[in-house]
Amino acid sequence: MKISDHFLIHRLTLLTLLLSLSACGIFETRTPEEPGSGAGSGFQQPDRAEVVIRNLQSAIAGLNTLNYMRSLNEENFSFSPSASAFDNDPLIWQNWSRQSEENYFNNMRASSQNQTGHALVLSDEERTPLPGGGERYTASYSLTIFHNRTGQGIPTVASGTLIMDLVQGEDGLWSVESWADNAGGSPFTWSDFKVTFSRD
């Protein structure tokens, strides 16, 4: 075989490969996702109750709205604020919903752009089975969010005690159905973060 023939075969093979790849769409551009809005890394299939808690911690660390919302039950989610947060702003809690959770989280993420070090630290954890199935999770928490509203006197750390009732859906996946916040003597709680960032 001549060198020229060998070169021609090589070029035809390369051309065929490139055409095959382009047919698969590998060279097509896609619309970029907004940072923190996609599923991203860190989300695990919540096939056990404890995985939901890990997913929440991961969502907080990355301020990932989608992963945060995937941890909250789509049908029957409810949130009970700390007593101090309720007394300070009772009207905002009257119609608090899963959509309210998404709004506050998105606003918090927007106020924390280019910041890192966000964390949800849990301690004194307790898990107890619920009579109708499911699990009650109780823990002390320290929630750190580095945001741009410190000039307004908003702290970067909230603390208190959370009580979450976790349920398993028909698909076998777990989520938070109800969530209660307790200050436990803390002057600034997760509920206060929610109030702060529920407003643009």
PDB file of C-alpha atoms in Angstrom:
ATOM      1  CA  MET A   1       0.000   0.000   0.000  1.00  0.00           C
ATOM      2  CA  LYS A   2       1.281   3.402  -0.942  1.00  0.00           C
ATOM      3  CA  ILE A   3       1.824   6.071   1.692  1.00  0.00           C
ATOM      4  CA  SER A   4      -0.725   8.281  -0.073  1.00  0.00           C
ATOM      5  CA  ASP A   5      -3.347   5.488   0.139  1.00  0.00           C
ATOM      6  CA  HIS A   6      -2.640   4.980   3.828  1.00  0.00           C
ATOM      7  CA  PHE A   7      -3.007   8.736   4.430  1.00  0.00           C
ATOM      8  CA  LEU A   8      -6.346   8.796   2.550  1.00  0.00           C
ATOM      9  CA  ILE A   9      -7.756   5.894   4.597  1.00  0.00           C
ATOM     10  CA  HIS A  10      -6.665   7.596   7.792  1.00  0.00           C
ATOM     11  CA  ARG A  11      -8.414  10.825   6.787  1.00  0.00           C
ATOM     12  CA  LEU A  12     -11.628   8.992   5.827  1.00  0.00           C
ATOM     13  CA  THR A  13     -11.652   7.169   9.173  1.00  0.00           C
ATOM     14  CA  LEU A  14     -11.189  10.426  11.059  1.00  0.00           C
ATOM     15  CA  LEU A  15     -13.963  12.111   9.044  1.00  0.00           C
ATOM     16  CA  THR A  16     -16.355   9.217   9.773  1.00  0.00           C
ATOM     17  CA  LEU A  17     -15.593   9.458  13.485  1.00  0.00           C
ATOM     18  CA  LEU A  18     -16.232  13.208  13.553  1.00  0.00           C
ATOM     19  CA  LEU A  19     -19.528  12.812  11.702  1.00  0.00           C
ATOM     20  CA  SER A  20     -20.629  10.128  14.161  1.00  0.00           C
ATOM     21  CA  LEU A  21     -19.808  12.323  17.142  1.00  0.00           C
ATOM     22  CA  SER A  22     -21.626  15.326  15.711  1.00  0.00           C
ATOM     23  CA  ALA A  23     -24.712  13.169  15.090  1.00  0.00           C
ATOM     24  CA  CYS A  24     -24.720  12.322  18.796  1.00  0.00           C
ATOM     25  CA  GLY A  25     -24.865  16.009  19.637  1.00  0.00           C
ATOM     26  CA  ILE A  26     -21.608  16.065  21.555  1.00  0.00           C
ATOM     27  CA  PHE A  27     -20.604  19.352  19.941  1.00  0.00           C
ATOM     28  CA  GLU A  28     -23.939  21.088  20.550  1.00  0.00           C
ATOM     29  CA  THR A  29     -23.997  23.938  23.039  1.00  0.00           C
ATOM     30  CA  ARG A  30     -26.481  23.952  25.908  1.00  0.00           C
ATOM     31  CA  THR A  31     -27.995  26.680  28.021  1.00  0.00           C
ATOM     32  CA  PRO A  32     -25.881  27.050  31.159  1.00  0.00           C
ATOM     33  CA  GLU A  33     -27.601  26.485  34.506  1.00  0.00           C
ATOM     34  CA  GLU A  34     -27.644  29.235  37.078  1.00  0.00           C
ATOM     35  CA  PRO A  35     -25.123  28.397  39.816  1.00  0.00           C
ATOM     36  CA  GLY A  36     -26.741  26.649  42.743  1.00  0.00           C
ATOM     37  CA  SER A  37     -30.022  25.995  40.952  1.00  0.00           C
ATOM     38  CA  GLY A  38     -29.262  22.597  39.455  1.00  0.00           C
ATOM     39  CA  ALA A  39     -29.092  19.173  41.067  1.00  0.00           C
ATOM     40  CA  GLY A  40     -25.308  19.312  41.121  1.00  0.00           C
ATOM     41  CA  SER A  41     -23.112  17.071  43.177  1.00  0.00           C
ATOM     42  CA  GLY A  42     -23.741  16.088  46.750  1.00  0.00           C
ATOM     43  CA  PHE A  43     -27.354  14.950  46.364  1.00  0.00           C
ATOM     44  CA  GLN A  44     -27.919  11.322  47.252  1.00  0.00           C
ATOM     45  CA  GLN A  45     -30.997   9.235  46.557  1.00  0.00           C
ATOM     46  CA  PRO A  46     -32.980   9.636  49.832  1.00  0.00           C
ATOM     47  CA  ASP A  47     -33.833   5.967  50.253  1.00  0.00           C
ATOM     48  CA  ARG A  48     -33.226   6.248  54.011  1.00  0.00           C
ATOM     49  CA  ALA A  49     -34.329   8.940  56.454  1.00  0.00           C
ATOM     50  CA  GLU A  50     -30.788   9.913  57.442  1.00  0.00           C
ATOM     51  CA  VAL A  51     -29.919  10.661  53.805  1.00  0.00           C
ATOM     52  CA  VAL A  52     -32.467  13.502  53.800  1.00  0.00           C
ATOM     53  CA  ILE A  53     -30.535  15.212  56.584  1.00  0.00           C
ATOM     54  CA  ARG A  54     -27.232  14.804  54.726  1.00  0.00           C
ATOM     55  CA  ASN A  55     -28.838  16.224  51.584  1.00  0.00           C
ATOM     56  CA  LEU A  56     -30.031  19.275  53.530  1.00  0.00           C
ATOM     57  CA  GLN A  57     -26.531  19.840  54.871  1.00  0.00           C
ATOM     58  CA  SER A  58     -25.092  19.533  51.376  1.00  0.00           C
ATOM     59  CA  ALA A  59     -27.730  21.884  49.926  1.00  0.00           C
ATOM     60  CA  ILE A  60     -26.892  24.475  52.592  1.00  0.00           C
ATOM     61  CA  ALA A  61     -23.144  24.165  51.980  1.00  0.00           C
ATOM     62  CA  GLY A  62     -23.627  24.796  48.244  1.00  0.00           C
ATOM     63  CA  LEU A  63     -26.752  26.974  48.600  1.00  0.00           C
ATOM     64  CA  ASN A  64     -28.365  24.655  46.074  1.00  0.00           C
ATOM     65  CA  THR A  65     -32.060  25.496  45.796  1.00  0.00           C
ATOM     66  CA  LEU A  66     -33.093  22.422  43.823  1.00  0.00           C
ATOM     67  CA  ASN A  67     -31.511  19.989  46.255  1.00  0.00           C
ATOM     68  CA  TYR A  68     -32.965  21.891  49.215  1.00  0.00           C
ATOM     69  CA  MET A  69     -36.466  21.702  47.746  1.00  0.00           C
ATOM     70  CA  ARG A  70     -36.096  18.036  46.828  1.00  0.00           C
ATOM     71  CA  SER A  71     -35.696  17.346  50.549  1.00  0.00           C
ATOM     72  CA  LEU A  72     -39.101  18.864  51.424  1.00  0.00           C
ATOM     73  CA  ASN A  73     -42.292  16.865  50.899  1.00  0.00           C
ATOM     74  CA  GLU A  74     -44.149  18.115  47.834  1.00  0.00           C
ATOM     75  CA  GLU A  75     -47.661  17.384  49.102  1.00  0.00           C
ATOM     76  CA  ASN A  76     -47.898  17.981  52.845  1.00  0.00           C
ATOM     77  CA  PHE A  77     -44.967  20.139  53.908  1.00  0.00           C
ATOM     78  CA  SER A  78     -45.447  22.454  56.898  1.00  0.00           C
ATOM     79  CA  PHE A  79     -43.132  24.658  58.951  1.00  0.00           C
ATOM     80  CA  SER A  80     -43.640  25.986  62.495  1.00  0.00           C
ATOM     81  CA  PRO A  81     -41.359  28.929  63.349  1.00  0.00           C
ATOM     82  CA  SER A  82     -39.684  29.613  66.647  1.00  0.00           C
ATOM     83  CA  ALA A  83     -41.935  31.404  69.145  1.00  0.00           C
ATOM     84  CA  SER A  84     -39.843  34.577  69.044  1.00  0.00           C
ATOM     85  CA  ALA A  85     -39.905  34.742  65.234  1.00  0.00           C
ATOM     86  CA  PHE A  86     -43.669  34.226  65.238  1.00  0.00           C
ATOM     87  CA  ASP A  87     -44.208  36.950  67.850  1.00  0.00           C
ATOM     88  CA  ASN A  88     -42.024  39.385  65.884  1.00  0.00           C
ATOM     89  CA  ASP A  89     -43.854  38.856  62.587  1.00  0.00           C
ATOM     90  CA  PRO A  90     -47.015  36.725  62.921  1.00  0.00           C
ATOM     91  CA  LEU A  91     -48.541  37.696  59.565  1.00  0.00           C
ATOM     92  CA  ILE A  92     -45.723  36.265  57.480  1.00  0.00           C
ATOM     93  CA  TRP A  93     -46.273  32.807  58.964  1.00  0.00           C
ATOM     94  CA  GLN A  94     -50.008  32.600  58.299  1.00  0.00           C
ATOM     95  CA  ASN A  95     -49.560  31.367  54.751  1.00  0.00           C
ATOM     96  CA  TRP A  96     -46.035  29.973  54.952  1.00  0.00           C
ATOM     97  CA  SER A  97     -45.700  27.190  52.389  1.00  0.00           C
ATOM     98  CA  ARG A  98     -43.250  25.128  50.428  1.00  0.00           C
ATOM     99  CA  GLN A  99     -43.167  27.980  47.887  1.00  0.00           C
ATOM    100  CA  SER A 100     -42.207  30.345  50.723  1.00  0.00           C
ATOM    101  CA  GLU A 101     -39.274  28.050  51.466  1.00  0.00           C
ATOM    102  CA  GLU A 102     -38.118  28.257  47.863  1.00  0.00           C
ATOM    103  CA  ASN A 103     -38.455  32.041  47.776  1.00  0.00           C
ATOM    104  CA  TYR A 104     -36.448  32.612  50.959  1.00  0.00           C
ATOM    105  CA  PHE A 105     -33.758  30.158  49.896  1.00  0.00           C
ATOM    106  CA  ASN A 106     -33.363  31.774  46.474  1.00  0.00           C
ATOM    107  CA  ASN A 107     -33.119  35.237  48.058  1.00  0.00           C
ATOM    108  CA  MET A 108     -30.585  33.955  50.581  1.00  0.00           C
ATOM    109  CA  ARG A 109     -28.527  32.446  47.769  1.00  0.00           C
ATOM    110  CA  ALA A 110     -28.652  35.714  45.802  1.00  0.00           C
ATOM    111  CA  SER A 111     -27.474  37.614  48.885  1.00  0.00           C
ATOM    112  CA  SER A 112     -24.572  35.214  49.341  1.00  0.00           C
ATOM    113  CA  GLN A 113     -23.042  35.184  45.872  1.00  0.00           C
ATOM    114  CA  ASN A 114     -19.279  34.733  45.740  1.00  0.00           C
ATOM    115  CA  GLN A 115     -19.286  33.713  49.411  1.00  0.00           C
ATOM    116  CA  THR A 116     -18.245  30.307  50.724  1.00  0.00           C
ATOM    117  CA  GLY A 117     -18.151  28.560  54.073  1.00  0.00           C
ATOM    118  CA  HIS A 118     -21.913  28.108  54.495  1.00  0.00           C
ATOM    119  CA  ALA A 119     -22.662  25.200  56.826  1.00  0.00           C
ATOM    120  CA  LEU A 120     -25.351  23.419  58.795  1.00  0.00           C
ATOM    121  CA  VAL A 121     -23.800  21.760  61.850  1.00  0.00           C
ATOM    122  CA  LEU A 122     -25.999  19.352  63.825  1.00  0.00           C
ATOM    123  CA  SER A 123     -25.461  17.892  67.279  1.00  0.00           C
ATOM    124  CA  ASP A 124     -27.379  16.048  70.028  1.00  0.00           C
ATOM    125  CA  GLU A 125     -29.212  14.129  67.328  1.00  0.00           C
ATOM    126  CA  GLU A 126     -32.128  11.870  68.221  1.00  0.00           C
ATOM    127  CA  ARG A 127     -34.233   9.668  65.974  1.00  0.00           C
ATOM    128  CA  THR A 128     -37.511   8.117  67.087  1.00  0.00           C
ATOM    129  CA  PRO A 129     -40.057   6.133  65.054  1.00  0.00           C
ATOM    130  CA  LEU A 130     -43.475   7.710  64.487  1.00  0.00           C
ATOM    131  CA  PRO A 131     -46.633   5.672  65.220  1.00  0.00           C
ATOM    132  CA  GLY A 132     -47.963   5.757  61.660  1.00  0.00           C
ATOM    133  CA  GLY A 133     -44.565   5.127  60.112  1.00  0.00           C
ATOM    134  CA  GLY A 134     -41.816   7.602  59.440  1.00  0.00           C
ATOM    135  CA  GLU A 135     -39.240   9.043  61.783  1.00  0.00           C
ATOM    136  CA  ARG A 136     -38.917  12.079  64.032  1.00  0.00           C
ATOM    137  CA  TYR A 137     -35.500  13.702  63.889  1.00  0.00           C
ATOM    138  CA  THR A 138     -34.455  16.151  66.618  1.00  0.00           C
ATOM    139  CA  ALA A 139     -31.140  18.007  66.775  1.00  0.00           C
ATOM    140  CA  SER A 140     -29.457  21.173  67.934  1.00  0.00           C
ATOM    141  CA  TYR A 141     -28.275  23.211  64.954  1.00  0.00           C
ATOM    142  CA  SER A 142     -25.849  25.947  64.065  1.00  0.00           C
ATOM    143  CA  LEU A 143     -26.551  27.452  60.644  1.00  0.00           C
ATOM    144  CA  THR A 144     -23.867  29.674  59.125  1.00  0.00           C
ATOM    145  CA  ILE A 145     -24.673  31.749  56.030  1.00  0.00           C
ATOM    146  CA  PHE A 146     -22.204  34.367  54.814  1.00  0.00           C
ATOM    147  CA  HIS A 147     -24.356  37.035  53.179  1.00  0.00           C
ATOM    148  CA  ASN A 148     -24.219  40.702  52.209  1.00  0.00           C
ATOM    149  CA  ARG A 149     -26.790  41.962  54.715  1.00  0.00           C
ATOM    150  CA  THR A 150     -24.525  42.208  57.733  1.00  0.00           C
ATOM    151  CA  GLY A 151     -24.658  45.989  57.340  1.00  0.00           C
ATOM    152  CA  GLN A 152     -28.370  45.736  58.177  1.00  0.00           C
ATOM    153  CA  GLY A 153     -27.512  44.052  61.453  1.00  0.00           C
ATOM    154  CA  ILE A 154     -28.393  40.551  60.238  1.00  0.00           C
ATOM    155  CA  PRO A 155     -26.175  37.889  61.861  1.00  0.00           C
ATOM    156  CA  THR A 156     -24.403  35.236  59.823  1.00  0.00           C
ATOM    157  CA  VAL A 157     -25.085  32.467  62.341  1.00  0.00           C
ATOM    158  CA  ALA A 158     -28.434  31.141  63.553  1.00  0.00           C
ATOM    159  CA  SER A 159     -28.872  28.474  66.203  1.00  0.00           C
ATOM    160  CA  GLY A 160     -31.598  26.533  67.949  1.00  0.00           C
ATOM    161  CA  THR A 161     -33.260  23.135  67.922  1.00  0.00           C
ATOM    162  CA  LEU A 162     -35.093  21.600  64.993  1.00  0.00           C
ATOM    163  CA  ILE A 163     -37.709  18.859  64.996  1.00  0.00           C
ATOM    164  CA  MET A 164     -38.402  17.209  61.652  1.00  0.00           C
ATOM    165  CA  ASP A 165     -40.918  14.497  60.854  1.00  0.00           C
ATOM    166  CA  LEU A 166     -39.577  12.468  57.932  1.00  0.00           C
ATOM    167  CA  VAL A 167     -41.869  10.304  55.815  1.00  0.00           C
ATOM    168  CA  GLN A 168     -41.337   7.728  53.107  1.00  0.00           C
ATOM    169  CA  GLY A 169     -43.312   8.093  49.893  1.00  0.00           C
ATOM    170  CA  GLU A 170     -44.784   5.367  47.718  1.00  0.00           C
ATOM    171  CA  ASP A 171     -41.643   5.569  45.599  1.00  0.00           C
ATOM    172  CA  GLY A 172     -39.584   4.574  48.640  1.00  0.00           C
ATOM    173  CA  LEU A 173     -37.934   7.996  48.939  1.00  0.00           C
ATOM    174  CA  TRP A 174     -37.894  10.026  52.155  1.00  0.00           C
ATOM    175  CA  SER A 175     -38.565  13.736  52.699  1.00  0.00           C
ATOM    176  CA  VAL A 176     -39.357  16.288  55.413  1.00  0.00           C
ATOM    177  CA  GLU A 177     -43.113  16.507  55.963  1.00  0.00           C
ATOM    178  CA  SER A 178     -43.188  18.801  58.982  1.00  0.00           C
ATOM    179  CA  TRP A 179     -40.521  20.978  60.579  1.00  0.00           C
ATOM    180  CA  ALA A 180     -40.619  22.880  63.855  1.00  0.00           C
ATOM    181  CA  ASP A 181     -38.018  25.399  64.971  1.00  0.00           C
ATOM    182  CA  ASN A 182     -37.232  26.071  68.631  1.00  0.00           C
ATOM    183  CA  ALA A 183     -34.964  28.902  69.753  1.00  0.00           C
ATOM    184  CA  GLY A 184     -33.787  27.147  72.908  1.00  0.00           C
ATOM    185  CA  GLY A 185     -32.556  30.482  74.248  1.00  0.00           C
ATOM    186  CA  SER A 186     -30.904  31.589  70.998  1.00  0.00           C
ATOM    187  CA  PRO A 187     -31.483  35.254  70.016  1.00  0.00           C
ATOM    188  CA  PHE A 188     -31.394  34.433  66.283  1.00  0.00           C
ATOM    189  CA  THR A 189     -32.874  31.261  64.764  1.00  0.00           C
ATOM    190  CA  TRP A 190     -33.328  29.617  61.385  1.00  0.00           C
ATOM    191  CA  SER A 191     -36.842  31.105  61.405  1.00  0.00           C
ATOM    192  CA  ASP A 192     -35.278  34.559  61.599  1.00  0.00           C
ATOM    193  CA  PHE A 193     -33.175  33.782  58.522  1.00  0.00           C
ATOM    194  CA  LYS A 194     -36.359  32.742  56.731  1.00  0.00           C
ATOM    195  CA  VAL A 195     -38.110  35.996  57.622  1.00  0.00           C
ATOM    196  CA  THR A 196     -35.085  38.060  56.635  1.00  0.00           C
ATOM    197  CA  PHE A 197     -34.682  36.488  53.218  1.00  0.00           C
ATOM    198  CA  SER A 198     -38.378  36.073  52.435  1.00  0.00           C
ATOM    199  CA  ARG A 199     -38.256  39.739  51.533  1.00  0.00           C
ATOM    200  CA  ASP A 200     -36.223  40.861  48.511  1.00  0.00           C
TER     201      ASP A 200
END
